[in-house]
Short mmCIF file of C-alpha atoms in Angstrom, two decimals:
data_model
loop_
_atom_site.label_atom_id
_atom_site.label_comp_id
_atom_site.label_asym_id
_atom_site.label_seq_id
_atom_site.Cartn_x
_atom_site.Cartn_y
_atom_site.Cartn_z
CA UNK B 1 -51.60 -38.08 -15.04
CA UNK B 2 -50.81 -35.63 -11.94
CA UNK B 3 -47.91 -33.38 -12.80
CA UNK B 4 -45.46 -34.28 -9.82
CA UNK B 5 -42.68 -31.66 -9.09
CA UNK B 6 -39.42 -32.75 -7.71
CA UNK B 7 -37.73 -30.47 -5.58
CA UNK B 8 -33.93 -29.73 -6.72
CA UNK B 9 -31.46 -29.39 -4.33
CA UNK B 10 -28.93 -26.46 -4.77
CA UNK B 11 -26.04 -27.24 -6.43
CA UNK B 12 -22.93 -28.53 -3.91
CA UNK B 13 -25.94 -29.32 -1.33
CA UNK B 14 -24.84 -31.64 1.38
CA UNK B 15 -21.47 -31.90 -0.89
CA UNK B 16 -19.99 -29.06 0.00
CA UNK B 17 -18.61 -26.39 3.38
CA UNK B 18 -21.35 -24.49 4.03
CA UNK B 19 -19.43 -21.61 3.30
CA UNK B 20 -19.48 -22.01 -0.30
CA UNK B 21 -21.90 -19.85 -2.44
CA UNK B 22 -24.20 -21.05 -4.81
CA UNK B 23 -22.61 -20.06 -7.71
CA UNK B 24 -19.15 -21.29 -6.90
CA UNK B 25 -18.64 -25.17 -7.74
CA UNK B 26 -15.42 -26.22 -5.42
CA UNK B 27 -14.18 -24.29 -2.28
CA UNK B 28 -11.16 -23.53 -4.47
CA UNK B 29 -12.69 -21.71 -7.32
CA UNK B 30 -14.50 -19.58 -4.39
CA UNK B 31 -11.04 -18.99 -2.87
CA UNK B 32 -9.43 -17.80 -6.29
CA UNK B 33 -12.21 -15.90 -7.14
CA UNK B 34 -11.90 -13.41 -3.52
CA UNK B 35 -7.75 -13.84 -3.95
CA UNK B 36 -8.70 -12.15 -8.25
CA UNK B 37 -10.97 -9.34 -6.62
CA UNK B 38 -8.65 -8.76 -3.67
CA UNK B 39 -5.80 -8.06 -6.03
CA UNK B 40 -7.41 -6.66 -8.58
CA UNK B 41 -8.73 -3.95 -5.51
CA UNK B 42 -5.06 -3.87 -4.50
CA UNK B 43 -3.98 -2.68 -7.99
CA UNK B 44 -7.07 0.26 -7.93
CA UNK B 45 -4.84 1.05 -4.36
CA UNK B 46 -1.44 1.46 -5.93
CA UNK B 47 -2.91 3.89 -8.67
CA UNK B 48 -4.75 5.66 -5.92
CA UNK B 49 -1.52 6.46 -3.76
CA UNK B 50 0.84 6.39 -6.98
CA UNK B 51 -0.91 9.42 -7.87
CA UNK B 52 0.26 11.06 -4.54
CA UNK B 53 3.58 9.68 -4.98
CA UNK B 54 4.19 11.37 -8.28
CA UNK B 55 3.18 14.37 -7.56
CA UNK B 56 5.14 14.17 -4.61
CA UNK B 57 8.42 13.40 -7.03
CA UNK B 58 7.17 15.84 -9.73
CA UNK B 59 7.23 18.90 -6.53
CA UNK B 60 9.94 18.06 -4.83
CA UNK B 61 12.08 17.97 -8.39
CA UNK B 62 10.55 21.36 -9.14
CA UNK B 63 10.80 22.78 -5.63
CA UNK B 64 14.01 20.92 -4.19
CA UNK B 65 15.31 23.62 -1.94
CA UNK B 66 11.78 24.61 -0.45
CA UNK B 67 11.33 20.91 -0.13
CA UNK B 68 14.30 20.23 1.55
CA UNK B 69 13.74 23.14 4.12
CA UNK B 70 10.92 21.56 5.23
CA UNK B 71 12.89 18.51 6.94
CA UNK B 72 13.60 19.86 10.33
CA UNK B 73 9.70 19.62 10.92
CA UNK B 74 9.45 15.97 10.05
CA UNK B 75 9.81 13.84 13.49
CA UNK B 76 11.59 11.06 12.24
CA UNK B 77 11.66 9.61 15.95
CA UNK B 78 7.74 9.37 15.01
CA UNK B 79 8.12 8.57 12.09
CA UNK B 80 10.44 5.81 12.72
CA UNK B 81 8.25 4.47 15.49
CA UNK B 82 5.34 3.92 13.81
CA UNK B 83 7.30 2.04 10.94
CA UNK B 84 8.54 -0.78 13.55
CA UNK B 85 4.94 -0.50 14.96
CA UNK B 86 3.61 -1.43 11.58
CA UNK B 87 6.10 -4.00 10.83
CA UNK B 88 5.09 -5.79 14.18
CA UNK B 89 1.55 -5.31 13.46
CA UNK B 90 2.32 -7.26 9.48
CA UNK B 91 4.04 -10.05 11.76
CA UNK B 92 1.25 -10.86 14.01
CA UNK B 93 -1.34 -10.66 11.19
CA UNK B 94 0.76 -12.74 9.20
CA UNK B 95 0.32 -14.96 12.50
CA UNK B 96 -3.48 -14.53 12.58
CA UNK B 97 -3.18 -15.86 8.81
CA UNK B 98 -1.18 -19.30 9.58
CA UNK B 99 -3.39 -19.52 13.18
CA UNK B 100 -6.50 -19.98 11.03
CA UNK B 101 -5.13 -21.86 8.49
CA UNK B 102 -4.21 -24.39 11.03
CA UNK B 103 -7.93 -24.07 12.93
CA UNK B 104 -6.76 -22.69 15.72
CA UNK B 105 -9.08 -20.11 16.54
CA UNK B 106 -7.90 -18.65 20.07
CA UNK B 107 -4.20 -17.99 18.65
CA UNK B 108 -5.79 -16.31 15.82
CA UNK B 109 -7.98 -13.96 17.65
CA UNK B 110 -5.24 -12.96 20.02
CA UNK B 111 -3.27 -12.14 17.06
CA UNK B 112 -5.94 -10.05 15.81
CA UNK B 113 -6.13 -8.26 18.96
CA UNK B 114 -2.57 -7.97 19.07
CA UNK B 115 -2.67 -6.34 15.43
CA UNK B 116 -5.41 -4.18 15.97
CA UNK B 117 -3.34 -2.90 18.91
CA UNK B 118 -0.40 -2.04 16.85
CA UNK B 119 -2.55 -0.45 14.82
CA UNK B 120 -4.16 1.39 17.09
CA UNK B 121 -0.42 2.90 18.29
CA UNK B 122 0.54 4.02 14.98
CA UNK B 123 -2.98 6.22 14.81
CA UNK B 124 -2.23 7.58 18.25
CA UNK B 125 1.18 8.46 17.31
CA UNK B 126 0.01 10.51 14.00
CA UNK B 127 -2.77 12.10 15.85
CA UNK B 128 0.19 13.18 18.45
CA UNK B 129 2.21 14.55 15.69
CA UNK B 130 -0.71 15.78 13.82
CA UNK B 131 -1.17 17.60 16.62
CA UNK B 132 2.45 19.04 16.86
CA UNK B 133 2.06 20.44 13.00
CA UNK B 134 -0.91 21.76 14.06
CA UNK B 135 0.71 23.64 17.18
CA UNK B 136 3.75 24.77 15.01
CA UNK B 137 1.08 26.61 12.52
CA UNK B 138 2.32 24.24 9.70
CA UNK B 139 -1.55 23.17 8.00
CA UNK B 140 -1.89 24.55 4.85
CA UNK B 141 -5.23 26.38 4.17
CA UNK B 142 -6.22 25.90 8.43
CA UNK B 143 -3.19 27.37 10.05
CA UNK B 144 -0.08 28.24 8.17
CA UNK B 145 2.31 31.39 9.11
CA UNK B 146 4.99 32.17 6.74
CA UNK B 147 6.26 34.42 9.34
CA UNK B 148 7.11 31.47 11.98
CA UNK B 149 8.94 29.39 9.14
CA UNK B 150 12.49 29.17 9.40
CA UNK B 151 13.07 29.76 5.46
CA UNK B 152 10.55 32.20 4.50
CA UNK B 153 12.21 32.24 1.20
CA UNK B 154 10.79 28.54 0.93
CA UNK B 155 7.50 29.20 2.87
CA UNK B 156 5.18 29.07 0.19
CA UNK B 157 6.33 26.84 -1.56
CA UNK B 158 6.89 24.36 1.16
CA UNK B 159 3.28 24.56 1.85
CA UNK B 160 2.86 21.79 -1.50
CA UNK B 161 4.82 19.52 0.84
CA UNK B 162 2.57 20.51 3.32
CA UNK B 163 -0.29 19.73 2.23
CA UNK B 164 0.96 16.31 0.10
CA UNK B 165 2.28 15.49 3.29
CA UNK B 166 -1.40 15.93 5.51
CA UNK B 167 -3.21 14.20 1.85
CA UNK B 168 -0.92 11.01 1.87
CA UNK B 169 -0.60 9.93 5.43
CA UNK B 170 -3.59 11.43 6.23
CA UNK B 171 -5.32 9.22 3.73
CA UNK B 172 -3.11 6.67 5.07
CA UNK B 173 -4.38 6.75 8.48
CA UNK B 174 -8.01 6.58 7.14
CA UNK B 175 -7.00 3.45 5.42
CA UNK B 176 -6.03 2.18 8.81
CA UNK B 177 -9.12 2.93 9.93
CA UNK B 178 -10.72 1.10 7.88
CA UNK B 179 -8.67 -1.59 8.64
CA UNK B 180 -8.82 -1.77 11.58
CA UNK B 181 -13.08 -2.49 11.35
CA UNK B 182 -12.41 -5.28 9.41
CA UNK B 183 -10.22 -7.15 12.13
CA UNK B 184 -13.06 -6.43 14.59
CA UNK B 185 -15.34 -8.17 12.33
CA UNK B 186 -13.07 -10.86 12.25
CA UNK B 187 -12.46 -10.87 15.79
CA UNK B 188 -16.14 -11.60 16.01
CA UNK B 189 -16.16 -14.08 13.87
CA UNK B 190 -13.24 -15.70 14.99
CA UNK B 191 -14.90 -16.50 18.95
CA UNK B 192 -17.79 -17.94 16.93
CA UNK B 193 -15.44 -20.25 15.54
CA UNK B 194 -16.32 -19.53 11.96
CA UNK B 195 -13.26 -19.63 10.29
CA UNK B 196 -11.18 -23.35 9.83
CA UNK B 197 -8.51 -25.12 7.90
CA UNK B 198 -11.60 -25.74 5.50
CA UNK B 199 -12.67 -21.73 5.33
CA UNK B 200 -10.47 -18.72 6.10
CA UNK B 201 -10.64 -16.67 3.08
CA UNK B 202 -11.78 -13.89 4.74
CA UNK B 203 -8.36 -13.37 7.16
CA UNK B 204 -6.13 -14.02 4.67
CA UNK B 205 -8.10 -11.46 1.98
CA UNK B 206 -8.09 -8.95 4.39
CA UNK B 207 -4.59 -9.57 5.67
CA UNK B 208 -3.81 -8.86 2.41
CA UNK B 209 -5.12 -5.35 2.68
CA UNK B 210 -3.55 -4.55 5.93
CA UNK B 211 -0.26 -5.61 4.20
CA UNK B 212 -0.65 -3.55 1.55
CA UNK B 213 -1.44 -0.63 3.96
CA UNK B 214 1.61 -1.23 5.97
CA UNK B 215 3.62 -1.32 2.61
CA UNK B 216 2.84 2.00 1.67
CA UNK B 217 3.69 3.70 4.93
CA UNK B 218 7.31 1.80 4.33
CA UNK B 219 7.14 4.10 1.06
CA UNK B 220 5.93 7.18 2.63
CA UNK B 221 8.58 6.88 5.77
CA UNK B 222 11.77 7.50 3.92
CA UNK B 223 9.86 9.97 1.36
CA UNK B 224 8.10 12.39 3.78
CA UNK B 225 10.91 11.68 7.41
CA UNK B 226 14.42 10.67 5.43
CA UNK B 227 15.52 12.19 2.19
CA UNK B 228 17.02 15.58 2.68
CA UNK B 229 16.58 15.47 6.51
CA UNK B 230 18.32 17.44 8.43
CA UNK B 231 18.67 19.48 11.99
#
């Protein structure tokens, strides 16, 4: 007798969204599975900038006075814009989220766009006052003068804030960066209509990122603009 081989269809074949990988069972345990690695990513994130932050706090507890010179440089007109520009920019991703839960793809891709624009602000505005620090020979290691600083007392010491100040937002910016590539892939994705009521893991996964970015720029605001400022 002939050996006759039946062909097996993969599993969740003609059961299941499209969507859903072979070695998921149910849409759901797919879903939980990216929301696990997203947040387990997320927590990799705060150790990465909690790093910053402490040394940051350790410096500044060592160096108060040299730190607190250093506040007339900080633009906290900036500063403060880009904080309501990333606040906006959580709002209409947040939008972008609920758009695509909902299957309305149009709302959702203008809410990307309108997100990637906001976005797109707060990187102009660093690079502007990037710019200014870099005019005002305040880059440690590039273009620092002790000479032009109004506390010379403080000058080399205020170079640590400096520098932690170019490493964390600078770092933040890249982050943005980043971000902002992953909305344009979504933006793509979204006119093909590819994301539904029945699949949108990836906006809300990466929403979750841009969150978290915007988060730790409301951290870095009052620690690198506010405390100690002064004229």
């Amino acid at each position: 007798m002939a050996n006759v081989t039946v062909p097996v269809e993969p599993h969740g074949a003609g059961l299941n969204p499209t969507h859903l990988r072979h070695h998921f069972a149910t849409p759901e345990q797919q879903f939980d599975s990216a929301m696990l690695g997203m947040w387990t990513f997320l927590v990799t994130e705060v150790l990465f900038f909690g790093g910053m932050f402490t040394a940051y706090a350790i410096y500044r507890t060592i160096y108060h006075d040299a730190f607190a010179s250093t506040s007339q440089y900080m633009n906290v007109i900036l500063g403060g814009t880009n904080t309501a520009v990333l606040i906006c920019s959580s709002l209409s991703m947040a939008m972008a989220v609920r758009f695509a839960q909902i299957s309305k793809s149009r709302p959702m891709v203008i809410s990307l766009l309108l997100t990637m624009f906001f976005g797109t602000i707060f990187l102009l505005v660093k690079a502007f006052e990037y710019h200014d620090k870099w005019e005002e020979w305040l880059v440690p290691g590039l273009r620092f003068d002790v000479t032009r600083y109004a506390s010379p007392e403080f000058a080399h010491h205020a170079q640590i804030l400096f520098f932690l100040y170019f490493a964390m937002t600078g770092m933040h910016a890249l982050h943005m960066i980043i971000g902002l590539g992953l909305l344009t892939y979504l933006v793509v994705q979204g006119t093909r209509n590819v994301f539904s009521s029945a699949y949108y893991t990836p906006v809300e996964m990466i929403g979750l990122y841009w969150h978290f970015v915007d988060v730790v720029w409301i951290f870095l605001f009052p620690l690198l603009y506010l405390i100690g400022h002064r004229k």
